[in-house]
Amino acid sequence: MREKGIFEKIVDREIPANIVLENDEFMAFHDIAPKAPIHVLIIPKKWVKDFNGVNADLMGKMSEFILQLVDTLEVRESGYRLVTNIGTDGGQEVPHLHFHLLAKRKLEANFG
Ligand code: 5GP
């Protein structure tokens, strides 16, 4: 059986996180090592390994949740970057689907 991952422990309140927004299916919390003044991670509470595991239903609901987060953070006008890393070449460290939302600084167009 797969061991419970770090983000599932955050969902279950077994390890602390600075939560920005949540509902029954999704959670958004501040990244522990922020790369911008705002760096929030968005996850589905139910484990999905990465973007390869999504479907239209999940992405539809997750997109609505992310847009709600965008308004909560008040970055709709100033802009932001949404990124999801997949697998080894994508640089994914935590195997639980998540989007990074980065905002409040001018980000380079460098995906190195
Ligand atoms: P990945 O490289 O998988 O796309 O991103 C994983 C992200 O999770 C990294 O930006 C890392 O800083 C963040 N992270 C790892 N462990 C924790 C944790 O325990 N709490 C929080 N809030 N973020 C974490």
Coordinates of N, CA, C and O and ligand atoms in Angstrom, one line a residue:
M1 N 0.8 -1.2 0.0 CA 0.0 0.0 0.0 C 0.9 1.3 0.0 O 1.9 1.3 0.6
R2 N 0.4 2.3 -0.7 CA 1.2 3.5 -0.8 C 1.1 4.3 0.6 O 0.1 4.3 1.2
E3 N 2.3 4.8 1.0 CA 2.3 5.5 2.2 C 1.7 6.9 2.1 O 1.8 7.5 1.0
K4 N 1.1 7.4 3.1 CA 0.5 8.7 3.1 C 1.6 9.8 2.8 O 2.6 9.8 3.5
G5 N 1.3 10.6 1.8 CA 2.3 11.6 1.5 C 2.2 12.9 2.3 O 1.2 13.1 3.1
I6 N 3.1 13.8 2.1 CA 3.2 15.0 2.9 C 2.0 15.9 2.7 O 1.5 16.5 3.7
F7 N 1.5 16.0 1.5 CA 0.3 16.8 1.3 C -1.0 16.2 1.8 O -1.9 16.9 2.3
E8 N -1.1 14.9 1.8 CA -2.2 14.2 2.5 C -2.1 14.5 4.0 O -3.2 14.6 4.7
K9 N -0.9 14.5 4.5 CA -0.8 14.8 6.0 C -1.2 16.3 6.3 O -1.8 16.5 7.3
I10 N -1.0 17.2 5.3 CA -1.5 18.5 5.5 C -3.0 18.5 5.5 O -3.6 19.2 6.3
V11 N -3.6 17.8 4.5 CA -5.0 17.8 4.4 C -5.6 17.2 5.7 O -6.6 17.7 6.3
D12 N -5.0 16.2 6.3 CA -5.5 15.6 7.5 C -5.0 16.3 8.8 O -5.2 15.8 9.9
R13 N -4.4 17.5 8.6 CA -4.0 18.3 9.8 C -3.0 17.5 10.7 O -2.9 17.7 11.9
E14 N -2.2 16.6 10.0 CA -1.2 15.9 10.8 C 0.1 16.7 10.8 O 1.0 16.6 11.7
I15 N 0.3 17.5 9.7 CA 1.4 18.5 9.8 C 0.8 19.9 9.4 O -0.1 20.0 8.7
P16 N 1.4 20.9 10.0 CA 0.8 22.2 9.9 C 1.1 22.9 8.5 O 2.1 22.5 7.8
A17 N 0.2 23.7 8.1 CA 0.4 24.5 6.9 C -0.4 25.8 7.0 O -1.4 25.9 7.8
N18 N 0.1 26.8 6.3 CA -0.6 28.1 6.3 C -1.7 28.1 5.2 O -1.4 28.4 4.0
I19 N -2.9 27.7 5.6 CA -4.0 27.5 4.6 C -4.6 28.8 4.2 O -4.9 29.6 5.0
V20 N -4.8 29.0 2.9 CA -5.4 30.2 2.3 C -6.8 30.0 2.1 O -7.7 30.9 2.3
L21 N -7.2 28.8 1.5 CA -8.6 28.6 1.1 C -8.8 27.1 1.0 O -7.8 26.3 0.6
E22 N -10.0 26.6 1.3 CA -10.3 25.2 1.1 C -11.7 25.0 1.0 O -12.5 25.8 1.5
N23 N -12.1 23.9 0.4 CA -13.5 23.4 0.4 C -13.4 21.9 0.5 O -12.4 21.4 0.9
D24 N -14.5 21.2 0.2 CA -14.5 19.8 0.5 C -13.5 19.0 -0.4 O -13.0 18.0 0.0
E25 N -13.2 19.6 -1.5 CA -12.4 18.8 -2.5 C -10.9 19.3 -2.7 O -10.1 18.6 -3.2
F26 N -10.7 20.6 -2.4 CA -9.4 21.2 -2.7 C -8.9 22.0 -1.5 O -9.7 22.5 -0.7
M27 N -7.6 22.2 -1.5 CA -6.9 23.0 -0.5 C -5.8 23.9 -1.1 O -5.2 23.4 -2.1
A28 N -5.7 25.1 -0.7 CA -4.6 26.0 -1.1 C -3.8 26.4 0.1 O -4.5 26.9 1.1
F29 N -2.5 26.3 0.1 CA -1.7 26.7 1.3 C -0.4 27.2 0.8 O 0.1 26.9 -0.3
H30 N 0.3 28.1 1.6 CA 1.5 28.7 1.2 C 2.6 27.6 1.1 O 2.8 26.8 2.0
D31 N 3.5 27.8 0.1 CA 4.6 26.9 -0.1 C 5.6 27.2 1.1 O 5.8 28.4 1.5
I32 N 6.2 26.1 1.6 CA 7.2 26.3 2.7 C 8.5 27.0 2.3 O 9.1 27.6 3.1
A33 N 8.8 27.0 1.0 CA 10.0 27.7 0.5 C 9.6 28.6 -0.7 O 9.9 28.3 -1.9
P34 N 9.0 29.7 -0.4 CA 8.4 30.6 -1.4 C 9.4 31.1 -2.4 O 10.5 31.5 -2.0
K35 N 9.0 31.1 -3.7 CA 9.9 31.6 -4.8 C 9.4 33.0 -5.2 O 9.9 33.5 -6.2
A36 N 8.4 33.5 -4.6 CA 7.8 34.8 -4.9 C 7.1 35.3 -3.7 O 6.8 34.5 -2.8
P37 N 6.8 36.6 -3.6 CA 6.1 37.1 -2.4 C 4.8 36.4 -2.1 O 4.4 36.2 -1.0
I38 N 4.1 35.9 -3.2 CA 3.0 35.0 -3.0 C 3.4 33.7 -3.7 O 3.7 33.7 -4.9
H39 N 3.4 32.6 -3.0 CA 3.7 31.3 -3.6 C 2.8 30.3 -2.9 O 3.0 29.9 -1.8
V40 N 1.7 30.0 -3.5 CA 0.6 29.1 -2.9 C 0.5 27.8 -3.7 O 0.7 27.8 -5.0
L41 N 0.4 26.7 -3.1 CA 0.2 25.4 -3.7 C -1.3 25.0 -3.7 O -2.0 25.2 -2.6
I42 N -1.8 24.5 -4.8 CA -3.3 24.1 -4.8 C -3.3 22.6 -5.1 O -2.7 22.1 -6.1
I43 N -4.0 21.9 -4.3 CA -4.1 20.4 -4.4 C -5.5 19.9 -4.3 O -6.4 20.6 -3.7
P44 N -5.8 18.8 -5.0 CA -7.0 18.1 -4.7 C -6.8 17.3 -3.4 O -5.7 16.8 -3.2
K45 N -7.8 17.3 -2.5 CA -7.6 16.6 -1.2 C -7.5 15.1 -1.5 O -6.7 14.4 -0.8
K46 N -8.2 14.6 -2.5 CA -8.1 13.2 -2.8 C -6.9 13.0 -3.7 O -6.7 13.7 -4.7
W47 N -6.0 12.0 -3.3 CA -4.7 11.9 -4.0 C -4.8 11.6 -5.5 O -5.5 10.6 -5.9
V48 N -4.1 12.3 -6.3 CA -3.9 12.1 -7.7 C -2.4 12.4 -7.8 O -1.9 13.4 -7.3
K49 N -1.7 11.5 -8.5 CA -0.2 11.6 -8.5 C 0.2 12.9 -9.2 O 1.1 13.6 -8.7
D50 N -0.3 13.1 -10.4 CA 0.1 14.3 -11.1 C -0.9 14.6 -12.2 O -1.9 14.0 -12.3
F51 N -0.5 15.6 -13.1 CA -1.5 16.0 -14.1 C -1.9 14.9 -15.1 O -2.9 15.0 -15.7
N52 N -1.1 13.9 -15.2 CA -1.4 12.7 -16.1 C -2.7 12.0 -15.6 O -3.3 11.3 -16.3
G53 N -3.1 12.3 -14.3 CA -4.2 11.6 -13.7 C -5.5 12.4 -13.7 O -6.5 12.0 -13.1
V54 N -5.5 13.6 -14.4 CA -6.7 14.4 -14.3 C -7.7 14.0 -15.3 O -7.4 13.3 -16.3
N55 N -8.9 14.5 -15.1 CA -10.0 14.4 -16.1 C -10.8 15.7 -16.1 O -10.5 16.6 -15.3
A56 N -11.7 15.9 -17.0 CA -12.4 17.1 -17.2 C -13.2 17.6 -15.9 O -13.2 18.7 -15.6
D57 N -13.7 16.6 -15.2 CA -14.5 16.9 -14.0 C -13.6 17.5 -13.0 O -13.8 18.6 -12.4
L58 N -12.4 16.8 -12.7 CA -11.5 17.3 -11.7 C -10.9 18.7 -12.1 O -10.9 19.6 -11.3
M59 N -10.5 18.9 -13.4 CA -9.9 20.1 -13.8 C -10.9 21.3 -13.8 O -10.6 22.4 -13.6
G60 N -12.2 20.9 -14.2 CA -13.2 22.0 -14.1 C -13.4 22.5 -12.7 O -13.4 23.7 -12.5
K61 N -13.5 21.6 -11.8 CA -13.7 22.0 -10.4 C -12.5 22.7 -9.8 O -12.6 23.7 -9.1
M62 N -11.3 22.2 -10.2 CA -10.1 22.7 -9.7 C -9.9 24.1 -10.3 O -9.4 25.0 -9.6
S63 N -10.2 24.3 -11.5 CA -10.1 25.7 -12.2 C -11.0 26.7 -11.4 O -10.5 27.8 -11.2
E64 N -12.2 26.3 -11.1 CA -13.1 27.2 -10.4 C -12.5 27.6 -9.0 O -12.5 28.7 -8.6
F65 N -11.9 26.6 -8.4 CA -11.3 26.8 -7.1 C -10.1 27.7 -7.2 O -10.0 28.6 -6.4
I66 N -9.3 27.5 -8.2 CA -8.1 28.4 -8.4 C -8.6 29.8 -8.7 O -8.0 30.8 -8.2
L67 N -9.6 30.0 -9.5 CA -10.1 31.4 -9.7 C -10.6 32.0 -8.5 O -10.5 33.2 -8.3
Q68 N -11.2 31.2 -7.6 CA -11.7 31.8 -6.3 C -10.5 32.2 -5.5 O -10.5 33.2 -4.8
L69 N -9.4 31.4 -5.5 CA -8.2 31.7 -4.8 C -7.5 33.0 -5.4 O -7.1 33.8 -4.6
V70 N -7.6 33.1 -6.7 CA -7.0 34.3 -7.4 C -7.7 35.6 -6.9 O -7.0 36.6 -6.6
D71 N -9.0 35.5 -6.6 CA -9.7 36.7 -6.1 C -9.4 36.8 -4.6 O -9.3 38.0 -4.1
T72 N -9.3 35.8 -3.9 CA -9.0 35.8 -2.5 C -7.6 36.5 -2.3 O -7.4 37.4 -1.4
L73 N -6.7 36.2 -3.2 CA -5.3 36.8 -3.1 C -5.2 38.2 -3.8 O -4.2 38.8 -3.7
E74 N -6.3 38.5 -4.5 CA -6.4 39.8 -5.2 C -5.2 40.0 -6.2 O -4.5 41.0 -6.2
V75 N -5.1 39.0 -7.1 CA -4.0 39.0 -8.1 C -4.6 38.9 -9.5 O -3.8 38.8 -10.5
R76 N -5.9 39.0 -9.7 CA -6.5 38.8 -11.0 C -6.0 39.8 -12.0 O -5.6 39.5 -13.1
E77 N -5.9 41.1 -11.5 CA -5.4 42.2 -12.4 C -3.9 42.2 -12.5 O -3.4 42.4 -13.6
S78 N -3.2 42.1 -11.4 CA -1.7 42.2 -11.4 C -1.0 41.1 -12.1 O 0.1 41.2 -12.6
G79 N -1.7 39.9 -12.1 CA -1.2 38.7 -12.8 C -0.5 37.7 -11.9 O -0.2 38.0 -10.7
Y80 N -0.3 36.6 -12.4 CA 0.3 35.5 -11.7 C 0.7 34.4 -12.6 O 0.4 34.5 -13.8
R81 N 1.5 33.4 -12.1 CA 1.9 32.3 -12.9 C 1.3 31.0 -12.2 O 1.4 30.9 -11.0
L82 N 0.8 30.1 -13.1 CA 0.3 28.8 -12.6 C 1.2 27.8 -13.2 O 1.4 27.8 -14.5
V83 N 1.8 26.9 -12.4 CA 2.7 25.9 -12.9 C 2.4 24.5 -12.3 O 2.1 24.5 -11.1
T84 N 2.4 23.5 -13.1 CA 2.4 22.2 -12.5 C 3.5 21.3 -13.0 O 3.7 21.3 -14.2
N85 N 4.3 20.7 -12.2 CA 5.4 19.9 -12.6 C 5.0 18.5 -12.6 O 4.3 18.0 -11.7
I86 N 5.5 17.8 -13.6 CA 5.1 16.3 -13.8 C 6.3 15.5 -13.9 O 7.1 15.7 -14.9
G87 N 6.5 14.5 -13.0 CA 7.5 13.5 -13.2 C 8.9 14.0 -13.1 O 9.2 15.2 -12.7
T88 N 9.8 13.1 -13.5 CA 11.3 13.4 -13.3 C 11.7 14.6 -14.1 O 12.3 15.6 -13.6
D89 N 11.5 14.6 -15.4 CA 11.9 15.7 -16.3 C 11.2 17.0 -15.9 O 11.7 18.1 -16.2
G90 N 10.0 16.9 -15.4 CA 9.2 18.1 -15.0 C 9.7 18.7 -13.7 O 9.2 19.8 -13.3
G91 N 10.5 18.0 -13.0 CA 11.1 18.5 -11.7 C 10.1 18.3 -10.6 O 10.2 19.1 -9.6
Q92 N 9.2 17.4 -10.7 CA 8.2 17.2 -9.6 C 8.9 16.5 -8.4 O 9.5 15.4 -8.5
E93 N 8.8 17.2 -7.2 CA 9.4 16.6 -6.0 C 8.3 15.9 -5.1 O 8.6 14.9 -4.5
V94 N 7.1 16.4 -5.1 CA 6.1 15.8 -4.3 C 5.0 15.1 -5.2 O 4.4 15.8 -6.0
P95 N 4.9 13.8 -5.1 CA 4.0 13.1 -6.0 C 2.6 13.2 -5.6 O 2.0 12.2 -5.2
H96 N 2.0 14.4 -5.6 CA 0.6 14.6 -5.3 C 0.3 15.8 -6.2 O 0.9 16.9 -6.0
L97 N -0.6 15.7 -7.1 CA -1.0 16.8 -8.1 C -1.0 18.1 -7.3 O -1.8 18.2 -6.3
H98 N -0.3 19.1 -7.8 CA -0.4 20.5 -7.3 C -0.1 21.5 -8.3 O 0.8 21.2 -9.2
F99 N -0.7 22.6 -8.3 CA -0.4 23.8 -9.1 C 0.3 24.8 -8.1 O -0.1 24.9 -7.0
H100 N 1.4 25.4 -8.6 CA 2.0 26.5 -7.9 C 1.4 27.8 -8.5 O 1.3 27.9 -9.7
L101 N 0.9 28.6 -7.6 CA 0.5 30.0 -8.0 C 1.5 31.0 -7.4 O 1.7 31.0 -6.2
L102 N 2.2 31.7 -8.4 CA 3.2 32.6 -8.0 C 2.8 34.0 -8.4 O 2.3 34.2 -9.5
A103 N 3.0 35.0 -7.5 CA 2.5 36.3 -7.8 C 3.3 37.4 -7.0 O 4.0 37.1 -6.1
K104 N 3.0 38.6 -7.4 CA 3.5 39.8 -6.7 C 5.0 40.1 -6.9 O 5.6 40.8 -6.1
R105 N 5.5 39.5 -8.0 CA 6.8 40.0 -8.5 C 6.8 39.7 -10.0 O 6.0 38.8 -10.5
K106 N 7.6 40.5 -10.7 CA 7.6 40.3 -12.2 C 8.5 39.1 -12.4 O 9.7 39.1 -12.2
L107 N 7.8 38.0 -12.9 CA 8.5 36.7 -13.1 C 9.2 36.7 -14.5 O 8.7 37.2 -15.5
E108 N 10.4 36.1 -14.5 CA 11.1 35.9 -15.8 C 10.4 34.9 -16.6 O 9.8 34.0 -16.1
A109 N 10.6 35.1 -18.0 CA 10.0 34.1 -18.9 C 11.1 33.0 -19.1 O 11.5 32.7 -20.2
N110 N 11.5 32.4 -18.0 CA 12.6 31.4 -18.0 C 12.1 30.2 -17.4 O 11.8 30.1 -16.2
F111 N 11.9 29.1 -18.2 CA 11.4 27.9 -17.6 C 12.5 26.9 -17.4 O 12.3 25.7 -17.2
G112 N 13.8 27.4 -17.4 CA 15.0 26.5 -17.1 C 14.7 25.5 -16.1 O 15.4 24.5 -16.0
Ligands
5GP1 P1 7.2 20.3 -6.9 O1 8.7 20.3 -7.1 O2 6.8 18.9 -6.5 O3 6.5 20.8 -8.0 O4 6.9 21.2 -5.7 C1 6.8 20.8 -4.4 C2 6.7 22.0 -3.5 O5 6.2 21.7 -2.2 C3 8.0 22.8 -3.3 O6 7.9 24.1 -3.8 C4 8.3 22.7 -1.8 O7 8.8 23.9 -1.3 C5 6.9 22.5 -1.3 N1 6.8 21.7 0.0 C6 7.5 20.6 0.2 N2 7.2 20.2 1.5 C7 6.3 21.1 2.0 C8 5.6 21.1 3.3 O8 5.8 20.3 4.2 N3 4.8 22.2 3.4 C9 4.6 23.1 2.4 N4 3.8 24.1 2.7 N5 5.2 23.1 1.2 C10 6.1 22.1 1.0

